[in-house]
Coordinates of C-alpha atoms in Angstrom, one line a residue:
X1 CA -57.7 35.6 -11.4
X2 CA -58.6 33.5 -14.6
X3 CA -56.2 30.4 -14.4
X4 CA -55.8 30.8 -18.7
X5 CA -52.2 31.8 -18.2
X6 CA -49.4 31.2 -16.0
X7 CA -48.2 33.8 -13.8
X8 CA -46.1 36.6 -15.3
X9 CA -42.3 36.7 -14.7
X10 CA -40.5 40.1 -15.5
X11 CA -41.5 42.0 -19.1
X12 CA -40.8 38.6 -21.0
X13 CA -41.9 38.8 -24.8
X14 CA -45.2 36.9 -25.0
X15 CA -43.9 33.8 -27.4
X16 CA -46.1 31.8 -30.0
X17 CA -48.6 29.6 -28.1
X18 CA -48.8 31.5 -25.1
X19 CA -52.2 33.1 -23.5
X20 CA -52.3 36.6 -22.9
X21 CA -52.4 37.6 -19.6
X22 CA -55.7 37.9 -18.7
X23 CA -57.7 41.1 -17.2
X24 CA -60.5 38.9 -15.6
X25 CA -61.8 37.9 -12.0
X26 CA -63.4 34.6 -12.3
X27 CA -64.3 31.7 -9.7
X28 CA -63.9 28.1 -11.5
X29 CA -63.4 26.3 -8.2
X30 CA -67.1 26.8 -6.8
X31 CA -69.3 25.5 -9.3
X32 CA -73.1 24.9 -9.0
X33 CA -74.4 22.9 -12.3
X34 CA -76.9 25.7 -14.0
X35 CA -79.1 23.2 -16.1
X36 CA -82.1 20.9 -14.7
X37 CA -80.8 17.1 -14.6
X38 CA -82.0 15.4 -17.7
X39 CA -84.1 11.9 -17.7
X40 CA -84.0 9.1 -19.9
X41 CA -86.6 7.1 -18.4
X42 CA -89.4 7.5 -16.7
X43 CA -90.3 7.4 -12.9
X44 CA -91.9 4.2 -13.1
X45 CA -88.9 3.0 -15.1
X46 CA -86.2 4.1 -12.7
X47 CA -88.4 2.5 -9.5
X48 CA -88.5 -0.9 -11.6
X49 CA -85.0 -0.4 -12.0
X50 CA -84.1 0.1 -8.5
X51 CA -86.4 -3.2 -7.7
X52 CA -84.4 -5.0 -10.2
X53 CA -81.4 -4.2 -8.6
X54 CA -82.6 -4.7 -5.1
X55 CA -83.4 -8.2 -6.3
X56 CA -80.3 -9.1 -7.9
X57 CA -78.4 -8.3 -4.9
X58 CA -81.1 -10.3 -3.3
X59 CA -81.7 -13.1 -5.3
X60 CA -78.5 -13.3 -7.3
X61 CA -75.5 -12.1 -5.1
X62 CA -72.2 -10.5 -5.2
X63 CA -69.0 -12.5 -5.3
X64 CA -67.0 -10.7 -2.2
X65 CA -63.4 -12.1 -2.1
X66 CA -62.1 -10.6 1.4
X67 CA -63.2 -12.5 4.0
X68 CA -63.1 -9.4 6.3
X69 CA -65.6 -8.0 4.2
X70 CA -67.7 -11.7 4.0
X71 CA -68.1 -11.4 7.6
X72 CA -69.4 -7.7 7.8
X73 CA -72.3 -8.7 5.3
X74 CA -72.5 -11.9 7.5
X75 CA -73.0 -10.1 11.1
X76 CA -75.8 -7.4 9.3
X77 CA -77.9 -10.2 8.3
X78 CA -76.7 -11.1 4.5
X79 CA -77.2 -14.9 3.7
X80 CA -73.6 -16.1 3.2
X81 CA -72.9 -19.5 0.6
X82 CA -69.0 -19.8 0.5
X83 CA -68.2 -16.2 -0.7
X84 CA -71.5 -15.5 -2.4
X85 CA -73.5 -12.6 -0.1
X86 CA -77.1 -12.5 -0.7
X87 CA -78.3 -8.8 0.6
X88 CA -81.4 -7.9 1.7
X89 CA -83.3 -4.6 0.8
X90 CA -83.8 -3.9 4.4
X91 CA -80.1 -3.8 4.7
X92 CA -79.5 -1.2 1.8
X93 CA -82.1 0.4 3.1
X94 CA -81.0 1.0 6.3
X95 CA -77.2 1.5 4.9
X96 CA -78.5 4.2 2.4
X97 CA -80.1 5.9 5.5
X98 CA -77.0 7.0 7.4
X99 CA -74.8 7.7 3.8
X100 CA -74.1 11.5 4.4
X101 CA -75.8 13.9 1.6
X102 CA -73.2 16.3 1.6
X103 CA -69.3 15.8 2.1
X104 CA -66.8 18.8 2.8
X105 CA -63.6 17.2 1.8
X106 CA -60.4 19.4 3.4
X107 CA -57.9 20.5 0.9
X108 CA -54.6 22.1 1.3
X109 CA -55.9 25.3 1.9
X110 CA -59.2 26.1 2.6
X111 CA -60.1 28.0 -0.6
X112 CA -59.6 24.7 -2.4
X113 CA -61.8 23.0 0.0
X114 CA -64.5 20.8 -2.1
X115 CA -68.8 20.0 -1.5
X116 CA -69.3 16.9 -2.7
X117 CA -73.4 16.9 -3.1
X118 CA -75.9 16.9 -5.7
X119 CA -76.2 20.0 -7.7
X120 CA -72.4 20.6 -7.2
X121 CA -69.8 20.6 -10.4
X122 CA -66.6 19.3 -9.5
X123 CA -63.9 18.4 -12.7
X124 CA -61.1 15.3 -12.5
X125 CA -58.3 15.0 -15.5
X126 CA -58.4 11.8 -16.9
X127 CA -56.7 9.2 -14.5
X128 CA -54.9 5.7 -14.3
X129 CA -53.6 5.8 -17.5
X130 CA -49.9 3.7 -18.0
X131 CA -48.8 6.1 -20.6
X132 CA -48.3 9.4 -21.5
X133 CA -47.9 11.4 -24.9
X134 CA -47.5 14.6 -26.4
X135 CA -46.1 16.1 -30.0
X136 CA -42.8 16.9 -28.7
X137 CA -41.6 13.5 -27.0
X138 CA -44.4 11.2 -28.4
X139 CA -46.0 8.3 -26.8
X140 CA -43.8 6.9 -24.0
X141 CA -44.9 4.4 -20.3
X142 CA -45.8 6.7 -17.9
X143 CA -42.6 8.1 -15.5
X144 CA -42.0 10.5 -12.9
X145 CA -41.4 13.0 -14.8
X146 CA -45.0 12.6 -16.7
X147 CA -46.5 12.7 -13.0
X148 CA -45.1 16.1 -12.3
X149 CA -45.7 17.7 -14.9
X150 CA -49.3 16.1 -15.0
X151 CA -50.0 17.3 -11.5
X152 CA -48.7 20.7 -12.2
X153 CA -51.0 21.0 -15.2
X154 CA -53.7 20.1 -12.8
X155 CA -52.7 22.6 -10.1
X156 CA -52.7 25.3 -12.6
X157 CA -55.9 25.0 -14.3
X158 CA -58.2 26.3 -11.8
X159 CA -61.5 24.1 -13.3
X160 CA -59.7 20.7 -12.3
X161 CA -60.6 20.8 -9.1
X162 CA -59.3 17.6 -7.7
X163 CA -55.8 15.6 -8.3
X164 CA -56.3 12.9 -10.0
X165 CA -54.2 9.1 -10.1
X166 CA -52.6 10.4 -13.9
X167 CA -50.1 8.8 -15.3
X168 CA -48.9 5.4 -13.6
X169 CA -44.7 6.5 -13.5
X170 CA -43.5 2.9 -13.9
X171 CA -39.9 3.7 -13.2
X172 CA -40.9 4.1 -9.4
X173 CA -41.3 0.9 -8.1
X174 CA -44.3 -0.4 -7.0
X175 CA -43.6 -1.1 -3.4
X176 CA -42.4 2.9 -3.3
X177 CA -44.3 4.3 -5.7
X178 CA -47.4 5.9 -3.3
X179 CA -44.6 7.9 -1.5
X180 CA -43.8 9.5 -4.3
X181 CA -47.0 10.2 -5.5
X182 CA -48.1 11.9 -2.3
X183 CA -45.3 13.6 -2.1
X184 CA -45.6 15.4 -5.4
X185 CA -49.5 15.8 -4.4
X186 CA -48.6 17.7 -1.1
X187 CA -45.7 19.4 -2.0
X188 CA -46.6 20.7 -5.8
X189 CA -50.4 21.0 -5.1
X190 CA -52.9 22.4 -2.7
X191 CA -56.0 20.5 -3.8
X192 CA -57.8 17.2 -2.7
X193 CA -55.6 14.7 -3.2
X194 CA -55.7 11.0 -4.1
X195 CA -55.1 8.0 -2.6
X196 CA -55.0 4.5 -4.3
X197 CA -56.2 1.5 -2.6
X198 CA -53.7 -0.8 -3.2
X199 CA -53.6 -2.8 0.4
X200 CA -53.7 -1.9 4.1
X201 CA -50.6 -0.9 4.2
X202 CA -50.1 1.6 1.2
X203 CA -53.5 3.2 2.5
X204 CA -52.0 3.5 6.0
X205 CA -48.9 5.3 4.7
X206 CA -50.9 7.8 3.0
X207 CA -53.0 8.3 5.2
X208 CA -50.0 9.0 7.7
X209 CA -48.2 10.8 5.5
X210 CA -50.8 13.0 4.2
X211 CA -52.3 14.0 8.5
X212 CA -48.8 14.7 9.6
X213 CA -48.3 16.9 6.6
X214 CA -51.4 18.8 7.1
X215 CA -50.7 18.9 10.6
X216 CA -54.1 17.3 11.8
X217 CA -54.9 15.3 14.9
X218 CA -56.5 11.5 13.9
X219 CA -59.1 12.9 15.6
X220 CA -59.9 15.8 12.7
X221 CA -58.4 13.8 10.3
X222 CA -61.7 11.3 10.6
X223 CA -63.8 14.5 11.1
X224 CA -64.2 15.2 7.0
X225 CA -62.4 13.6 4.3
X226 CA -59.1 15.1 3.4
X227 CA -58.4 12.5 0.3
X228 CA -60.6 10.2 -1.4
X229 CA -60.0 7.0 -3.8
X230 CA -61.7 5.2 -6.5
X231 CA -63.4 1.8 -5.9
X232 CA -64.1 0.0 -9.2
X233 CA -66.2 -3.1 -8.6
X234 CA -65.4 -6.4 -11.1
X235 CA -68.7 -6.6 -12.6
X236 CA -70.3 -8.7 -13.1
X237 CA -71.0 -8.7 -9.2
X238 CA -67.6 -9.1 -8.2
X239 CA -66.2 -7.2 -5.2
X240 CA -62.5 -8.1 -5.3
X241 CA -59.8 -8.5 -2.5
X242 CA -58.2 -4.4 -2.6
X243 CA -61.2 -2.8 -3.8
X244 CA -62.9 -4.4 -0.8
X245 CA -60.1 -3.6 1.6
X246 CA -59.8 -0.2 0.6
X247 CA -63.9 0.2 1.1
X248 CA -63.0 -0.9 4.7
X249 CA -60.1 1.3 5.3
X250 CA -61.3 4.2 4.2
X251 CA -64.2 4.2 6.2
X252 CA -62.4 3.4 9.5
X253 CA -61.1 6.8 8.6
X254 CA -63.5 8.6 7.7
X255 CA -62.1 9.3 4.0
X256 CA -64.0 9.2 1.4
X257 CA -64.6 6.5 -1.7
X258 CA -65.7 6.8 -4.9
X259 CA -67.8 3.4 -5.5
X260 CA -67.7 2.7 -9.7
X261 CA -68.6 -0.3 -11.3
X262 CA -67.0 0.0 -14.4
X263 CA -69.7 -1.8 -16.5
X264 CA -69.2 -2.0 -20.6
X265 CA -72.8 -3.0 -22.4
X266 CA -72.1 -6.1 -24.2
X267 CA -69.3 -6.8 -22.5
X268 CA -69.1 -6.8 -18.4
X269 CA -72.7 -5.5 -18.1
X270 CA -76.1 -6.6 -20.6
X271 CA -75.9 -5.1 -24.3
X272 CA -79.1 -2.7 -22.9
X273 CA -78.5 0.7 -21.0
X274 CA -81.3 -0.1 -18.8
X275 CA -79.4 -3.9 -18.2
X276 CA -76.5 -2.4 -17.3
X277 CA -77.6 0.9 -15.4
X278 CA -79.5 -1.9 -13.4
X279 CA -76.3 -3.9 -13.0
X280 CA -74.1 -0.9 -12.3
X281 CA -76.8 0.3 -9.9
X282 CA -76.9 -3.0 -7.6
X283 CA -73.1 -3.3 -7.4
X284 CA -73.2 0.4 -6.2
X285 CA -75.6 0.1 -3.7
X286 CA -73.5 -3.3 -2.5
X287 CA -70.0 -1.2 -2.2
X288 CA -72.5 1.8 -0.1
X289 CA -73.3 -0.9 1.7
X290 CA -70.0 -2.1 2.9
X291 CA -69.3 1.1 3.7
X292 CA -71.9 2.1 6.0
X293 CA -72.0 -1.3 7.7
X294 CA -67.9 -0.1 8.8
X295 CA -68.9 3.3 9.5
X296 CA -72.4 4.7 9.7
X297 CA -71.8 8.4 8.4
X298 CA -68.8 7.2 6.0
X299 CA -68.0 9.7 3.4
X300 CA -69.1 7.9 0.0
X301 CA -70.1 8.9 -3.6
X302 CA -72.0 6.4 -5.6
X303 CA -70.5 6.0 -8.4
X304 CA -70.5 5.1 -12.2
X305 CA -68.9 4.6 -15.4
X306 CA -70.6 2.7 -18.0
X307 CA -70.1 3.1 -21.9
X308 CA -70.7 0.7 -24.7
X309 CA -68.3 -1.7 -26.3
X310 CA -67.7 -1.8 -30.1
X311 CA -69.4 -4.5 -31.0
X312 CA -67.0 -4.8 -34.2
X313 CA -63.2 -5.6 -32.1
X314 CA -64.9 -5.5 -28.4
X315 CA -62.8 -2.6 -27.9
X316 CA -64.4 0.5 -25.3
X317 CA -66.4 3.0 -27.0
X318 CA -66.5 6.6 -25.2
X319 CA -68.5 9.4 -26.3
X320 CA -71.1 7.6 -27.7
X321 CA -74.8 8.4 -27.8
X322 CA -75.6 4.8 -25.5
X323 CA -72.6 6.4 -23.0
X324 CA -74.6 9.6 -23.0
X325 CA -77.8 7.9 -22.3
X326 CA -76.3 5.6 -19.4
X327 CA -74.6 8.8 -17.7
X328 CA -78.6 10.6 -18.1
X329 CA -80.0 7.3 -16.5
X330 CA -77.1 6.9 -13.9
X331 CA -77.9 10.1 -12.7
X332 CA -81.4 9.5 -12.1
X333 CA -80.4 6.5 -9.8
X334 CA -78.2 8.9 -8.0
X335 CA -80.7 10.9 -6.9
X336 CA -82.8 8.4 -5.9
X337 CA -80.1 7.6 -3.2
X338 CA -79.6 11.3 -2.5
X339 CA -75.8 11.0 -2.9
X340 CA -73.1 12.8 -4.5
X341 CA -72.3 10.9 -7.7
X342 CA -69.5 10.6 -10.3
X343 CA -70.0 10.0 -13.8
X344 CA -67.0 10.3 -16.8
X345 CA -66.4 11.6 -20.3
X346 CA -63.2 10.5 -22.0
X347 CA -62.5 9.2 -25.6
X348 CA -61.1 5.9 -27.7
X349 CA -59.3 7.9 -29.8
X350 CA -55.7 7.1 -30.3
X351 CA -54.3 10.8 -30.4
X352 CA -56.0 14.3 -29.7
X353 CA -57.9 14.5 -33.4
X354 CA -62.0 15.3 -34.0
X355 CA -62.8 12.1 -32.9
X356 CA -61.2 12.8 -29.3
X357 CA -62.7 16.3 -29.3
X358 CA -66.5 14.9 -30.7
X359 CA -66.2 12.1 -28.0
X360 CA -64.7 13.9 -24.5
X361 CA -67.6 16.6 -25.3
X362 CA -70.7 14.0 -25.9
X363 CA -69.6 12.2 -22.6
X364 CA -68.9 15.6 -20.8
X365 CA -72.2 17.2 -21.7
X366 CA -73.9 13.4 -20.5
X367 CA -72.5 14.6 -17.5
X368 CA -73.2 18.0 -17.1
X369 CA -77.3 17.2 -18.2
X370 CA -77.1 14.7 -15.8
X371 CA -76.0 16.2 -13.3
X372 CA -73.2 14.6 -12.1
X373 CA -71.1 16.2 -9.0
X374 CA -67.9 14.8 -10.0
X375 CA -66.8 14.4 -13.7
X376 CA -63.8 11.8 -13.9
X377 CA -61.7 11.6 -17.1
X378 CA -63.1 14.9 -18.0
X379 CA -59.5 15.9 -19.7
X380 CA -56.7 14.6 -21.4
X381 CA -58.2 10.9 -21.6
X382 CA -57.1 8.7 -25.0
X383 CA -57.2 5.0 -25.9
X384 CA -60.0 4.8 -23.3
X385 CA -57.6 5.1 -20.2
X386 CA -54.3 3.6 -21.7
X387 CA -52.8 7.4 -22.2
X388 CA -53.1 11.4 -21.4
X389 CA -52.4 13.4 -23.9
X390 CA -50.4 17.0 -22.5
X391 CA -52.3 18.5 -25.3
X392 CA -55.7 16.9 -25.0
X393 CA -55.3 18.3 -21.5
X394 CA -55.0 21.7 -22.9
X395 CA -57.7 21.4 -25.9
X396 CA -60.1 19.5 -22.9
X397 CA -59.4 22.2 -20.3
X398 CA -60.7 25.3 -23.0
X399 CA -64.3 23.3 -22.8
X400 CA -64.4 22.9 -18.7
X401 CA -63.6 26.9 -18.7
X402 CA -66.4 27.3 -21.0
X403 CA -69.0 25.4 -19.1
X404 CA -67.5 27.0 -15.8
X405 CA -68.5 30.2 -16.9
X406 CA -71.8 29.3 -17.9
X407 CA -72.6 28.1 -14.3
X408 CA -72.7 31.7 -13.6
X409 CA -75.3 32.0 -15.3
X410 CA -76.8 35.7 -17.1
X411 CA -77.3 38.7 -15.1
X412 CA -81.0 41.1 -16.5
X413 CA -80.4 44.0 -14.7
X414 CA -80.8 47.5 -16.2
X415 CA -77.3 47.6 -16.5
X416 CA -77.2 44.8 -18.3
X417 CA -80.0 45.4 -20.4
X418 CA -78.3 48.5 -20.7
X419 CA -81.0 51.0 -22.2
X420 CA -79.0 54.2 -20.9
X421 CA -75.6 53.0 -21.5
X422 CA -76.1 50.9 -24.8
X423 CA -79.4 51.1 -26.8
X424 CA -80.1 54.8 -26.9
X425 CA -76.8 55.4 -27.8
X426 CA -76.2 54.2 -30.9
X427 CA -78.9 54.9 -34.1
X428 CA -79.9 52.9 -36.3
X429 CA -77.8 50.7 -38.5
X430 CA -74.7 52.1 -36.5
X431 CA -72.4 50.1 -34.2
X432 CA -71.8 49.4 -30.6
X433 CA -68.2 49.3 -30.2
X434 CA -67.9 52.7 -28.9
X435 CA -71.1 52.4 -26.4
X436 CA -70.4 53.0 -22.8
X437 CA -71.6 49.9 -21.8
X438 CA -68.9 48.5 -24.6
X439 CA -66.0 50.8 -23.3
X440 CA -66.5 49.8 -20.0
X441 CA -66.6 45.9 -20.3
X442 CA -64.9 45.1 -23.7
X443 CA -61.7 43.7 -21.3
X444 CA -63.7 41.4 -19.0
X445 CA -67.3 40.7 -20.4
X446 CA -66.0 37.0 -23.2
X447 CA -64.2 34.4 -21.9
X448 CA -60.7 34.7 -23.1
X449 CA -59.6 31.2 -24.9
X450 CA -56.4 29.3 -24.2
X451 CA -55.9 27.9 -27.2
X452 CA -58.8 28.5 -29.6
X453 CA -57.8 31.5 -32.3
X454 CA -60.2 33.6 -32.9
X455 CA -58.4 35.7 -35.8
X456 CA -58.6 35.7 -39.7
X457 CA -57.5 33.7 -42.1
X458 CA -54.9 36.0 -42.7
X459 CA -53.7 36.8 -39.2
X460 CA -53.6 33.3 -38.5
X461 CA -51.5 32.5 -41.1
X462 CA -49.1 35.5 -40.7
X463 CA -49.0 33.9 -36.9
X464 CA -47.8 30.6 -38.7
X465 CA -50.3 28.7 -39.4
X466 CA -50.9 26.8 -36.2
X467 CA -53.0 24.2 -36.0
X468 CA -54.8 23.9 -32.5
X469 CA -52.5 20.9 -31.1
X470 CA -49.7 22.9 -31.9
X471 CA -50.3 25.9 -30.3
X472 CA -51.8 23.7 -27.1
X473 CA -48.1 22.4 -26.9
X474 CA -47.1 26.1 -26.9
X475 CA -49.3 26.4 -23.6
X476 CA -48.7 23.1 -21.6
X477 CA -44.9 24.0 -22.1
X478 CA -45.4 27.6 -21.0
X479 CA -47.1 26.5 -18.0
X480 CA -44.6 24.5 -17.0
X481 CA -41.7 26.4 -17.8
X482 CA -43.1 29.2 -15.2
X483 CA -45.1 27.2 -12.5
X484 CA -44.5 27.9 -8.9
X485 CA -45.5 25.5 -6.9
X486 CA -47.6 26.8 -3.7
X487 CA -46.8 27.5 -0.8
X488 CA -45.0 25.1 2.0
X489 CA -44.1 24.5 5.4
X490 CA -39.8 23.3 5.2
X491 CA -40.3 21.8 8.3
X492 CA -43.0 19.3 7.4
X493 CA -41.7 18.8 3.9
X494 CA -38.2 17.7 5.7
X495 CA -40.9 15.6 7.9
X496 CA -42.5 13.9 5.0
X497 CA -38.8 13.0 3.4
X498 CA -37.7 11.4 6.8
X499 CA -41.0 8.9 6.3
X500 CA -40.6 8.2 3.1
X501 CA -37.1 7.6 3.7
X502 CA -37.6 5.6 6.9
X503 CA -40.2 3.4 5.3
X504 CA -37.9 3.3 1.8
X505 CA -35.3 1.7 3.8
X506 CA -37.5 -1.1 5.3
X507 CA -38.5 -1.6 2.5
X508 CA -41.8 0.1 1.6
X509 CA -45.1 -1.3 1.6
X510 CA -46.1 -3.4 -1.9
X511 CA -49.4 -3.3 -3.4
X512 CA -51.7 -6.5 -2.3
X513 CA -53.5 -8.6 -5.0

């Protein structure tokens, strides 16, 4: 069924802000992107990029901080000076070659399973952020509390495909806080779950955590990914010490990474799109390196996320038409590589107003016409990454449904067409409400909105006059109010505790700088 509404409990009055229950079948977890992929430049243009980048990493460098990682370049033929690494095109070359085209990453269950390759439409909710805010308890640091209910908001909707990092809960300390987060992953959630890369040991306790709750040998659990985590680069070619080490980690075991330079025109990157899709481009290709060199085969998405700065306060600028050109351009390196890809939307705004709306939708539809496979930040996202909004996440979520269904595409048949059951049934200047074709589709042929009112002036204001942010906190709370979490095995939930309680008492793992 439709994910709009939460599922129905008894005969309960439908309150104010609630969705109607909804009569249709629809698929938003399998999504193949409809439209061609989009170009900005031209083929000649994208080649010169690539060169450019191949050159940088040849002629330039990248800074690489972990000396593990120094000496993996080292032993595949990089030129070493100090911790400069000097990469030749042979070597991406030959790297690129054995990156897989196609990732099945294991979920929970395996109708939540995920394709990671190009052509595939995969949705994130905005991630990392420190805080969290909504109209009922304002803007607040990000807790555990805010991490539950964000994850349950993201196991609802079935469009987010993928859990996402959320809201940082800063009253969990640091050196426990990835137990908790995996826990409320595994245990309120059946999708593919994340996995920060905050040193050796953190990953390893995930990782542990996660295979003996899923009840997989090591041996399948290096077989296809069954988490993945984000590797932003410090660009200007900087590869620093955890985002290296968690490159290397997760390609021991087979899990898969999300390579981003995070690359801000004027800023980190040159004030150009083509300067910093070339910048963005080579630091890619050195993280897909890395990767390979570990692993040949290693699960990895290339990866990027570059936007413009204001050039007023230097502050991020999302949603802009240079973001939306960068995301067209990015895509077009993507496929020159031939691998899944992540791109972003997201928004500057400081709370969910037009200006969030008008920017989350230019940098969503950059990513939809260029044909990104996974869309990060694609709901919920404000004060470029510093919050998530509960009710952006609603307002955000009524767009992904709408683009979902257009994946579908539009059937021509007769029935469809519908000469016997529509047009020679009604004459001319009558109506079509009463049609057969109208009778028998009127309850499942228009998406049904979550929080968008369609009624009169009138209506709406008999109703009360809601404004869409208000009735969006009307849904987030009715979701959460009835969600039931899915599904779970007692025995590896009490399994799970005994770790984290085991490793709690010896005092956890903290993050390494």
């Amino acid at each position: 069924m439709a994910e709009d509404t939460p599922p129905a409990r008894g005969r309960r009055k439908r309150t104010r802000g609630q969705a109607a229950p909804s009569k249709r079948a629809v698929d938003y977890h399998n999504l193949r992107n409809p439209f061609p992929p989009q170009e900005v430049f031209s083929a000649d243009q994208v080649a010169a990029i690539h060169e450019t980048s191949l050159r940088t990493l040849e002629e330039l460098g990248v800074k690489v901080l972990l000396p593990e990682a120094i000496e993996i370049y080292r032993q595949a033929g990089a030129r070493v000076v100090d911790d400069m690494v000097y990469i030749g095109r042979d070597i991406v070359a030959a790297t690129l070659a054995t990156a897989p085209k196609t990732i099945h990453g294991r979920a929970g269950v395996r109708a939540k399973d995920l394709t990671f390759e190009l052509g595939q439409m995969i949705f994130q909710p905005g991630a990392g952020a420190p805080h969290a805010t909504d109209l009922v308890r304002g803007r607040r640091a990000g807790s555990a509390s805010d991490y539950v209910e964000y994850t349950k908001l993201n196991q609802h909707f079935d469009v987010l495909q993928m859990l996402s990092p959320s809201v940082e809960p800063q009253d969990v300390p640091t050196n426990l806080r990835h137990y908790f987060t995996m826990e409320m992953q595994l245990t309120q959630s059946d999708k593919f779950p994340f996995v920060f890369s905050r040193g050796t040991p953190q990953v390893m306790d995930g990782f542990e955590m996660l295979r003996d709750f899923r009840g997989v040998s090591d041996e399948e659990f290096a077989a296809n990914p069954h988490c993945y985590s984000i590797i932003n680069t410090n660009s200007p070619r900087t590869l620093d010490i955890p985002m290296a080490q968690g490159l290397i980690d997760f390609a021991k075991h087979g899990q898969m990474t999300i390579v981003t330079p995070f690359t801000l025109m004027g800023a980190m990157a040159p004030i150009t799109v083509a300067g910093a899709v070339t910048l963005s481009h080579a630091e890619a290709l050195a993280a897909i390196t890395l990767v390979q060199l570990v692993r040949p085969g290693a699960p990895i998405c290339y990866g990027t996320f570059t936007s413009n700065v204001d050039m007023k306060s230097g502050a991020p600028a999302f949603g802009t038409p240079a973001h939306f050109q960068a995301s067209i351009a990015a895509g077009q390196m993507a496929r020159l590589t031939g691998l899944p890809w992540r791109s972003a939307a997201g928004s500057a705004s400081n709370l969910n107003d037009v200006q969030a709306a008008n920017e989350n939708q230019m940098g969503l539809w950059g990513c939809v016409m260029a044909g990104a496979t996974v869309i990060i930040h694609s709901a919920g996202w404000l004060e470029g990454g510093l919050s998530v909004s509960f009710e952006k996440i609603i307002t955000d979520v009524e767009i992904l449904n709408m683009i979902a269904e257009l994946c579908a595409g539009a059937n021509a048949s007769a029935d469809e067409i519908g000469f016997d059951n529509a047009l020679s049934h009604v004459d001319p200047s009558g109506h079509f409400f009463a049609s057969p074709q109208t009778m028998e589709r009127y309850n499942t042929e228009f998406y049904e909105p979550i929080v968008h009112d369609y009624a009169n002036f009138g209506t709406w204001t008999e109703r009360g006059a809601q404004d869409a942010n208000t009735r969006a906190t009307g849904v987030w709370q009715s979701i959460l109010r009835d969600f039931v979490p899915p599904a779970v095995d007692e025995d590896r939930v009490e399994g799970l505790r005994s770790f984290i309680a085991k490793r709690t008492a010896e005092g956890g793992a903290p993050p390494e700088s």
